[in-house]
mmCIF file of C-alpha atoms in Angstrom:
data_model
loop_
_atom_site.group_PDB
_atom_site.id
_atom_site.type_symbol
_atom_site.label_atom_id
_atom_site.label_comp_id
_atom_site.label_asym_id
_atom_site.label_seq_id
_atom_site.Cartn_x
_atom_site.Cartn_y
_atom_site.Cartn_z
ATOM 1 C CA UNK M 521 28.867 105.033 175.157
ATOM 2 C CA UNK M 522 31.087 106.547 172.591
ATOM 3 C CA UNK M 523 31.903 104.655 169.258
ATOM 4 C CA UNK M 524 35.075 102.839 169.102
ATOM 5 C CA UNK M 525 34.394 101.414 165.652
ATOM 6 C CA UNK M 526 37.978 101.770 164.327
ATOM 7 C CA UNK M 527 40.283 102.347 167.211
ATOM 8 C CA UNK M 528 40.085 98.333 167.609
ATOM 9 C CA UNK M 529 39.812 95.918 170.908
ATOM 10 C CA UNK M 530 43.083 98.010 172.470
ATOM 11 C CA UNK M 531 40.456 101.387 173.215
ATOM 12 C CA UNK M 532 39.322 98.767 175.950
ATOM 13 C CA UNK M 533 42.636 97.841 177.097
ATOM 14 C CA UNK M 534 43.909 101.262 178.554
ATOM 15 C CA UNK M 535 41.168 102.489 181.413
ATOM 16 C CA UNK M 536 41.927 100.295 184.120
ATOM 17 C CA UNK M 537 44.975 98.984 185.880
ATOM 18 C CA UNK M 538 45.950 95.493 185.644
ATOM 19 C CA UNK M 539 46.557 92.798 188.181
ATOM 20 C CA UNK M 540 49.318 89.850 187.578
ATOM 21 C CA UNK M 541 46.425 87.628 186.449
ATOM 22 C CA UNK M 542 45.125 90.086 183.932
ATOM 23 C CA UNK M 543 42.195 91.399 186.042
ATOM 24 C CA UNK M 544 41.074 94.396 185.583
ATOM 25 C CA UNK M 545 40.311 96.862 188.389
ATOM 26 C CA UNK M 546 38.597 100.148 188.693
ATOM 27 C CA UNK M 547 40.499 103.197 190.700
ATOM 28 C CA UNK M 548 37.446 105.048 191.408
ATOM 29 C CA UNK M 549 38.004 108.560 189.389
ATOM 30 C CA UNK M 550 37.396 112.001 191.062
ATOM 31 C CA UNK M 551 34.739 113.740 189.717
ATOM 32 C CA UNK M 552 34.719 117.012 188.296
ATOM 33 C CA UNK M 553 32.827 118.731 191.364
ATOM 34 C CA UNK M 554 35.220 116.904 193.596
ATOM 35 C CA UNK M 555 37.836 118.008 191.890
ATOM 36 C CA UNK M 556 36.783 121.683 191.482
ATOM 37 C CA UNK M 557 36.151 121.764 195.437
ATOM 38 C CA UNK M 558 40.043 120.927 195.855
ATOM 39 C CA UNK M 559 41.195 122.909 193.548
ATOM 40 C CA UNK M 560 39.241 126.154 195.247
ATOM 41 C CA UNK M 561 40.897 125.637 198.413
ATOM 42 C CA UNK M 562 44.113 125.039 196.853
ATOM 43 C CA UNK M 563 43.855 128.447 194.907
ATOM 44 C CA UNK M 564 42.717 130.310 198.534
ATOM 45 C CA UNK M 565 45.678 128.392 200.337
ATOM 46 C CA UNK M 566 48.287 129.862 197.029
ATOM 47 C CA UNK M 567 46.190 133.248 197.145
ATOM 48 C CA UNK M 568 47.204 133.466 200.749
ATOM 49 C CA UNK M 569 50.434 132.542 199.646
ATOM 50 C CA UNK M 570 50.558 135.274 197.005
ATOM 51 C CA UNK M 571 49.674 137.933 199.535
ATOM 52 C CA UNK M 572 52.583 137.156 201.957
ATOM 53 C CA UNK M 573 54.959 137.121 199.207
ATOM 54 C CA UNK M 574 53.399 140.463 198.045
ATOM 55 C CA UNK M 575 54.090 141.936 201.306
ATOM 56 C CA UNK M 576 57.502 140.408 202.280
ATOM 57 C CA UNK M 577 58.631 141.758 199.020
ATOM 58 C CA UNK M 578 57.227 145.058 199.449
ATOM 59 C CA UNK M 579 59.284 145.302 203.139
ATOM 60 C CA UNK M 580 62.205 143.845 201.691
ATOM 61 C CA UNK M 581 62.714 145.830 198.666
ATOM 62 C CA UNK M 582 61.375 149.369 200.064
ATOM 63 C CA UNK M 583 64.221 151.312 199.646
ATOM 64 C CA UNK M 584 65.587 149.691 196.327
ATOM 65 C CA UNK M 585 64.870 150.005 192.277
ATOM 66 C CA UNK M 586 60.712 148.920 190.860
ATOM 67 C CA UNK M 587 62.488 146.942 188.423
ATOM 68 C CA UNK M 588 64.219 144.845 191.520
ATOM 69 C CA UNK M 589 60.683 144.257 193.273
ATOM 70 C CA UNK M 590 59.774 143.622 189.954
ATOM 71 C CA UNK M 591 61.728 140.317 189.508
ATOM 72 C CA UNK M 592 61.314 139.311 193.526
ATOM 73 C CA UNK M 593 57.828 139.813 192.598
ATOM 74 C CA UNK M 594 57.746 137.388 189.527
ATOM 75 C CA UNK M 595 59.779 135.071 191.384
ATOM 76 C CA UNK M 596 57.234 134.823 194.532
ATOM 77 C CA UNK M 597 54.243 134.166 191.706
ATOM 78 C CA UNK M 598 55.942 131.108 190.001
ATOM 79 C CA UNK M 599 57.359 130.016 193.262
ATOM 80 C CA UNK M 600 53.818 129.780 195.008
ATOM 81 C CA UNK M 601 51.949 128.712 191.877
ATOM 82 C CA UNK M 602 54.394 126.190 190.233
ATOM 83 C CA UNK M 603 57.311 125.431 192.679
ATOM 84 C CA UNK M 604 55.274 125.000 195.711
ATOM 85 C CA UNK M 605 52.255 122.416 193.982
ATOM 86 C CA UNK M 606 55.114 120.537 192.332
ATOM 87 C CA UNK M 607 56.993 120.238 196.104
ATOM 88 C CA UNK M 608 54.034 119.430 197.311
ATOM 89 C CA UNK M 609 52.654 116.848 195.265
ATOM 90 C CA UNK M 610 56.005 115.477 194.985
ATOM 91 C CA UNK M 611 56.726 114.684 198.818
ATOM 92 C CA UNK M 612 52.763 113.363 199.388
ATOM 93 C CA UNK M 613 52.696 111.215 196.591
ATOM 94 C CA UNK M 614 50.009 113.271 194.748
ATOM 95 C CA UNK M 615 48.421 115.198 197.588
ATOM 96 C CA UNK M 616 47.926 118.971 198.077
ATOM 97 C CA UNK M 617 46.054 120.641 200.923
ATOM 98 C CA UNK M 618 42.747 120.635 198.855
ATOM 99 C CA UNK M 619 43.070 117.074 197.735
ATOM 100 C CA UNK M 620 43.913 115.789 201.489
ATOM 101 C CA UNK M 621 40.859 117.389 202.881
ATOM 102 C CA UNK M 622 38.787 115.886 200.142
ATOM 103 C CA UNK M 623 40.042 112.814 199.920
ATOM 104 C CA UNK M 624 42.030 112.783 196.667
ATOM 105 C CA UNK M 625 44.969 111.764 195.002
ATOM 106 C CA UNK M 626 47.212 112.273 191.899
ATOM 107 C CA UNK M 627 48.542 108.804 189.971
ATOM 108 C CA UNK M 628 49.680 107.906 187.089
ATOM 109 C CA UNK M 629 47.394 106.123 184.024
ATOM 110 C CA UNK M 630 48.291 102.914 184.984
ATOM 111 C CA UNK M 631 47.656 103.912 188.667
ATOM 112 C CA UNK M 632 50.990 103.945 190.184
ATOM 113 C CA UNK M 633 52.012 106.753 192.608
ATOM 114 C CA UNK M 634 53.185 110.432 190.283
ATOM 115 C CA UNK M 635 56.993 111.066 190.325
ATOM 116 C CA UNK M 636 58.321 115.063 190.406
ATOM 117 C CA UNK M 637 59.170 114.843 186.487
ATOM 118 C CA UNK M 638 54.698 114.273 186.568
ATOM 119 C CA UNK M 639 54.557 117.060 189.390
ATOM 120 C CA UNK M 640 55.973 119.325 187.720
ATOM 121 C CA UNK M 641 54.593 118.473 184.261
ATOM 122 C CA UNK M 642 51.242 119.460 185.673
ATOM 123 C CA UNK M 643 52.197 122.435 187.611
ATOM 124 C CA UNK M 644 53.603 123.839 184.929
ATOM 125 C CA UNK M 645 50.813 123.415 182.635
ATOM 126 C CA UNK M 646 48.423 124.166 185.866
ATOM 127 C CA UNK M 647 49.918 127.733 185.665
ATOM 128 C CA UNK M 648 48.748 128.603 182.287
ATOM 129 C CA UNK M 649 45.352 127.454 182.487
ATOM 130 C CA UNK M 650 44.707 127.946 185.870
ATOM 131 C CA UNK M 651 46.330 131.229 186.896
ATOM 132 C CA UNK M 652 46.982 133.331 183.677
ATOM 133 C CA UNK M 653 44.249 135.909 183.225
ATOM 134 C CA UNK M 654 42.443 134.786 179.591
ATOM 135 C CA UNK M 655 41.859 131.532 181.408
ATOM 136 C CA UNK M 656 41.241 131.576 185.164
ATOM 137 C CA UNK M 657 40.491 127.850 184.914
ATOM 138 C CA UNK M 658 37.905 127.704 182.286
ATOM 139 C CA UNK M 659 40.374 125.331 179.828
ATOM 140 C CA UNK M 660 40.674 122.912 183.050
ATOM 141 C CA UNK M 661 36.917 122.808 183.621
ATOM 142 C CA UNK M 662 35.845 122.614 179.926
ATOM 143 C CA UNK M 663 38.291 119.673 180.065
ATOM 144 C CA UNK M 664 37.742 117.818 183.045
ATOM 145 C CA UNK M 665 33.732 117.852 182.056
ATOM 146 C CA UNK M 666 34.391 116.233 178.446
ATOM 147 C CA UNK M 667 37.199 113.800 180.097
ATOM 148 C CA UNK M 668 35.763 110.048 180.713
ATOM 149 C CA UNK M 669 38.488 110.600 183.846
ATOM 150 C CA UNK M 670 37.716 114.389 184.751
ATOM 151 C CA UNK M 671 41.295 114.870 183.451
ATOM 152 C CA UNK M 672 42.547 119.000 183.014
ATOM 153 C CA UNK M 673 44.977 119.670 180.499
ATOM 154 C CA UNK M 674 47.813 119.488 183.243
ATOM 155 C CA UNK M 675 46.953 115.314 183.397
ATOM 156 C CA UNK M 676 47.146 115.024 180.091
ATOM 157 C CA UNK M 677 50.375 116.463 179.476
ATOM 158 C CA UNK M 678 51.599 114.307 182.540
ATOM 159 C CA UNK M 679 50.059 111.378 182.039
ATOM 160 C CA UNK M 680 47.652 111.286 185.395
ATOM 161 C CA UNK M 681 44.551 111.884 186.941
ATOM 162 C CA UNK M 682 42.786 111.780 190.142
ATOM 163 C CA UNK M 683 41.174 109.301 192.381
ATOM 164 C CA UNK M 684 39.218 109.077 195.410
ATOM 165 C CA UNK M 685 40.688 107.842 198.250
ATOM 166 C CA UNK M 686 37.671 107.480 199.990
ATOM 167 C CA UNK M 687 35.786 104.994 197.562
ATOM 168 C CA UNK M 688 36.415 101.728 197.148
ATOM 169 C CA UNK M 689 38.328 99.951 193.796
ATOM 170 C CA UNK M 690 35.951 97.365 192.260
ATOM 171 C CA UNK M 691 36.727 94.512 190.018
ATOM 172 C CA UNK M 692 34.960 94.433 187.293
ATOM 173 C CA UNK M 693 32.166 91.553 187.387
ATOM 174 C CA UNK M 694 33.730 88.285 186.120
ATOM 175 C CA UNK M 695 32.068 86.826 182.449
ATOM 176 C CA UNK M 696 30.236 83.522 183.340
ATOM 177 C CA UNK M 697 30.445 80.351 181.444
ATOM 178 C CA UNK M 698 27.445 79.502 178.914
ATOM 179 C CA UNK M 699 26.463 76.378 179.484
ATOM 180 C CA UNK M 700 26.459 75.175 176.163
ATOM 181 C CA UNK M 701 29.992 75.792 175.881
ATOM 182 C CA UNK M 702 31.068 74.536 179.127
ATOM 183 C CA UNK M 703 32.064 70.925 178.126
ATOM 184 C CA UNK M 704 34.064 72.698 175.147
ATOM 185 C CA UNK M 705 35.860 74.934 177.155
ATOM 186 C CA UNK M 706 36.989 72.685 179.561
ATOM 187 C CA UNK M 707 38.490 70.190 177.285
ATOM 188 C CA UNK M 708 40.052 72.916 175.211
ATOM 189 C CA UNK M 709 43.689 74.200 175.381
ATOM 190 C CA UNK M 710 43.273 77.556 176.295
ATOM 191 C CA UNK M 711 46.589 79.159 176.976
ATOM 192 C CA UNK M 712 47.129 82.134 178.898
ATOM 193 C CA UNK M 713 46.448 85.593 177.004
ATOM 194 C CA UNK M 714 48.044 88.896 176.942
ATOM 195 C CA UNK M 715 47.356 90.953 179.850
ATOM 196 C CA UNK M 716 45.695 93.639 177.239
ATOM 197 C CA UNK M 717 43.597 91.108 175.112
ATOM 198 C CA UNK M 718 41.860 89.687 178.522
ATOM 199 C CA UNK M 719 41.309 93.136 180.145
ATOM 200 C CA UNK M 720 39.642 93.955 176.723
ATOM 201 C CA UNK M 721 36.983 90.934 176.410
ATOM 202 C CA UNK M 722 36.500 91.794 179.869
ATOM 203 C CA UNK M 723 35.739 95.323 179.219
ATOM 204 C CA UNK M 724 33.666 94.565 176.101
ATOM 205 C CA UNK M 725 31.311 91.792 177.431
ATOM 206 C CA UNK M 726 30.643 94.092 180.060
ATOM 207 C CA UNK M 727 29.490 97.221 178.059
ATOM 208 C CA UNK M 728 28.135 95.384 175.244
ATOM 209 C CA UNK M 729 24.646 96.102 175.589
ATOM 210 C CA UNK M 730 25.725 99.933 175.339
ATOM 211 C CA UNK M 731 27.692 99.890 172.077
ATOM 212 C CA UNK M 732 25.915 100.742 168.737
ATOM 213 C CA UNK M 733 25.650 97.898 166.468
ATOM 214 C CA UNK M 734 28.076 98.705 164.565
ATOM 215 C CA UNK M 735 30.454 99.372 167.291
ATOM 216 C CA UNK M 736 29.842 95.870 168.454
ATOM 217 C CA UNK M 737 29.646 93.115 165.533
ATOM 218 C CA UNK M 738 33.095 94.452 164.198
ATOM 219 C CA UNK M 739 34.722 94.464 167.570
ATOM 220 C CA UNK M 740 33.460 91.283 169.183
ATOM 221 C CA UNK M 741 34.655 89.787 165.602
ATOM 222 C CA UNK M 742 38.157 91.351 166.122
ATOM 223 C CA UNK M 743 38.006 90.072 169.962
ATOM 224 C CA UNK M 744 37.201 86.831 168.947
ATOM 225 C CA UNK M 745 39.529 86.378 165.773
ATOM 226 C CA UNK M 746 42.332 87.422 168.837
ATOM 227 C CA UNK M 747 41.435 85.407 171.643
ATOM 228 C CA UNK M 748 41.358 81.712 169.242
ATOM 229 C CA UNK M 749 44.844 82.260 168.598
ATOM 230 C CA UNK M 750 45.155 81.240 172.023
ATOM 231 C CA UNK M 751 42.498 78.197 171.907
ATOM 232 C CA UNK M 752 42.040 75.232 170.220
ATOM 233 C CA UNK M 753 40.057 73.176 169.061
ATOM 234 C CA UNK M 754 38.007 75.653 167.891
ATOM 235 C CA UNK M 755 34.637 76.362 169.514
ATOM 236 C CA UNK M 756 31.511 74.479 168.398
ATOM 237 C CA UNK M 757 29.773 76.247 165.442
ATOM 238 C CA UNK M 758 26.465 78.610 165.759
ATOM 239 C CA UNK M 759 27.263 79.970 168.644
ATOM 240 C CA UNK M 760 27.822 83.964 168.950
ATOM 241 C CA UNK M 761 31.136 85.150 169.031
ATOM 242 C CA UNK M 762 30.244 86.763 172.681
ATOM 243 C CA UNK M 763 29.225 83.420 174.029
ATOM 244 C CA UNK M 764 32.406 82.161 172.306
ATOM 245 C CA UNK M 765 34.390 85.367 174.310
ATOM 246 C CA UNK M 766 32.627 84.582 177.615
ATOM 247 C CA UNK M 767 33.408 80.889 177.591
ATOM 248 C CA UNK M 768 37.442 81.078 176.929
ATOM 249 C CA UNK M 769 37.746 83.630 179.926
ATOM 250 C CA UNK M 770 35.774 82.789 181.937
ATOM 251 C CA UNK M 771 37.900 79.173 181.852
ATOM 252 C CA UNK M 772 40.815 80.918 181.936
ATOM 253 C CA UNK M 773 39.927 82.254 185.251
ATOM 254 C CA UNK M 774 38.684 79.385 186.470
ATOM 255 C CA UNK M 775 41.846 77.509 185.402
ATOM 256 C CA UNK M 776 44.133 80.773 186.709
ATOM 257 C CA UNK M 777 42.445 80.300 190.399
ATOM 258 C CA UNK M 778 42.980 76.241 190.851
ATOM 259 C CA UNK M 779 46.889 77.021 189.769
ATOM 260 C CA UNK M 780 46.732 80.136 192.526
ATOM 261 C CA UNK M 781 45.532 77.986 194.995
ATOM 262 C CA UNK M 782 47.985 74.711 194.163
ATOM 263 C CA UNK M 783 50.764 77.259 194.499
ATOM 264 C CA UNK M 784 49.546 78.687 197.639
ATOM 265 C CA UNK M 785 48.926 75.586 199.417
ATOM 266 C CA UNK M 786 52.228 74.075 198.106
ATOM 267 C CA UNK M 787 53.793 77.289 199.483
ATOM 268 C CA UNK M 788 52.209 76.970 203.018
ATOM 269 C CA UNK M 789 53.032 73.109 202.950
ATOM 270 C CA UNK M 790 56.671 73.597 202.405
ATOM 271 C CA UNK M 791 58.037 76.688 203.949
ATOM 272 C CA UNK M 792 54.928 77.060 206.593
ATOM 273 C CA UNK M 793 53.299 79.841 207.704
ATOM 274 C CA UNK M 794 55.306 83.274 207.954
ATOM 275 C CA UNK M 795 56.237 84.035 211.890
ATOM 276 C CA UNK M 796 56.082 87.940 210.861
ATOM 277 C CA UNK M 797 52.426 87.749 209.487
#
């Protein structure tokens, strides 16, 4: 686990999308040899490409001027390797041939579906360090390996990365209430938290036991001097500021479900059940 020690309880808040309720959920990430198998039958499929446009050019332009085939030439290599990915990712929402027979997609960080303006962001980008000759893919390897979400430079620049399509999301596990605490929490007003702040106890109390020490003192300190701005009383003394985390959200949750469900069944008492559903 890498150190956070000085980025602060927000390096947990950006890894995961969000629901309403401030849960956080996993989009299961495409992994680097996953994502190297797509992007070798995407690079056949543009080769193949390549050498149509290489011969329609050479009929076309048989009787004419080099420096004419020339530029048709140019324009069939950017056409095939940027225009045609961008199209194509555009119109499926994130998919090209190699990521639809592999299961894959293209979203955006906080997991919504890519727009052209990220389409062509990454084709653009996808030409230079897939396709020009110094590189031939290494940058986009070298960077999808050190990436925590196999990301090439392309998603950077863009703002995505890819998923699976064929694994499932997970939640991450729910904290549980101490017991200790539980009488505490219960009676305490504990008011409903930024999106952000939950999503990042939930994210620390879950990879707590793989932080450094010093990683994890100062941020469960910083978690904790965050989250009783939204409590009070205050908790009972001598107990550890992660008991202290786990008590406030895992209330919270608790309290967040009975309101769900008074909602829901007021909903189905008064207008009834939906004739569509």
């Amino acid at each position: 686990m890498e150190d956070t020690a000085g980025q602060g309880y927000r390096a947990y808040a950006s890894e995961d999308v969000v629901t309403g309720e401030g849960v956080s959920v996993e989009l299961p990430v495409a992994g680097t040899l996953m994502r190297a198998a797509s992007g070798i039958i995407d690079m056949i499929a543009a080769i193949v490409l390549l050498i149509a446009a290489v011969w329609t050019v050479g009929v076309l332009v048989a009787d004419t001027s080099e420096a004419v085939a020339t530029a048709l030439l140019l324009v069939g290599v950017v056409t095939v390797t940027v225009a045609v990915p961008a199209t194509v990712e555009t119109l499926t929402r994130g998919r090209t041939l190699g990521k639809l027979a592999l299961g894959l997609r293209v979203v955006r960080d906080d997991g919504g579906p890519i727009t052209a303006r990220h389409a062509i962001t990454r084709a653009l980008v996808g030409f230079v360090e897939l396709w020009l000759p110094p590189f031939v893919g290494v940058p986009a390897l070298v960077s999808s390996v050190v990436s925590s979400r196999s990301k090439r430079l392309g998603d950077y620049a863009a703002g995505t990365y890819v998923i699976s399509q064929r694994s499932r999301m997970r939640l991450l596990p729910p904290p549980q209430m101490p017991l200790p605490l539980a009488e505490w929490a219960t009676r305490a007003d504990v008011a409903a938290m930024p999106a952000g702040l939950t999503v990042a106890v939930r994210q620390f109390l879950s990879r707590a036991g793989a932080l450094a020490p010093s990683s994890r003192e100062p941020l469960g300190r910083e978690l904790l001097g965050e989250v009783l701005r939204y409590v009070a009383p205050a908790p009972p003394p001598g107990f550890h500021q992660e008991y202290v985390l786990s008590a406030v959200i895992a209330e919270r949750r608790r309290r967040d479900s009975e309101r769900l469900a008074r909602e829901d069944a007021l909903r189905r008492r008064v207008v009834g059940a939906d004739p569509l559903a």
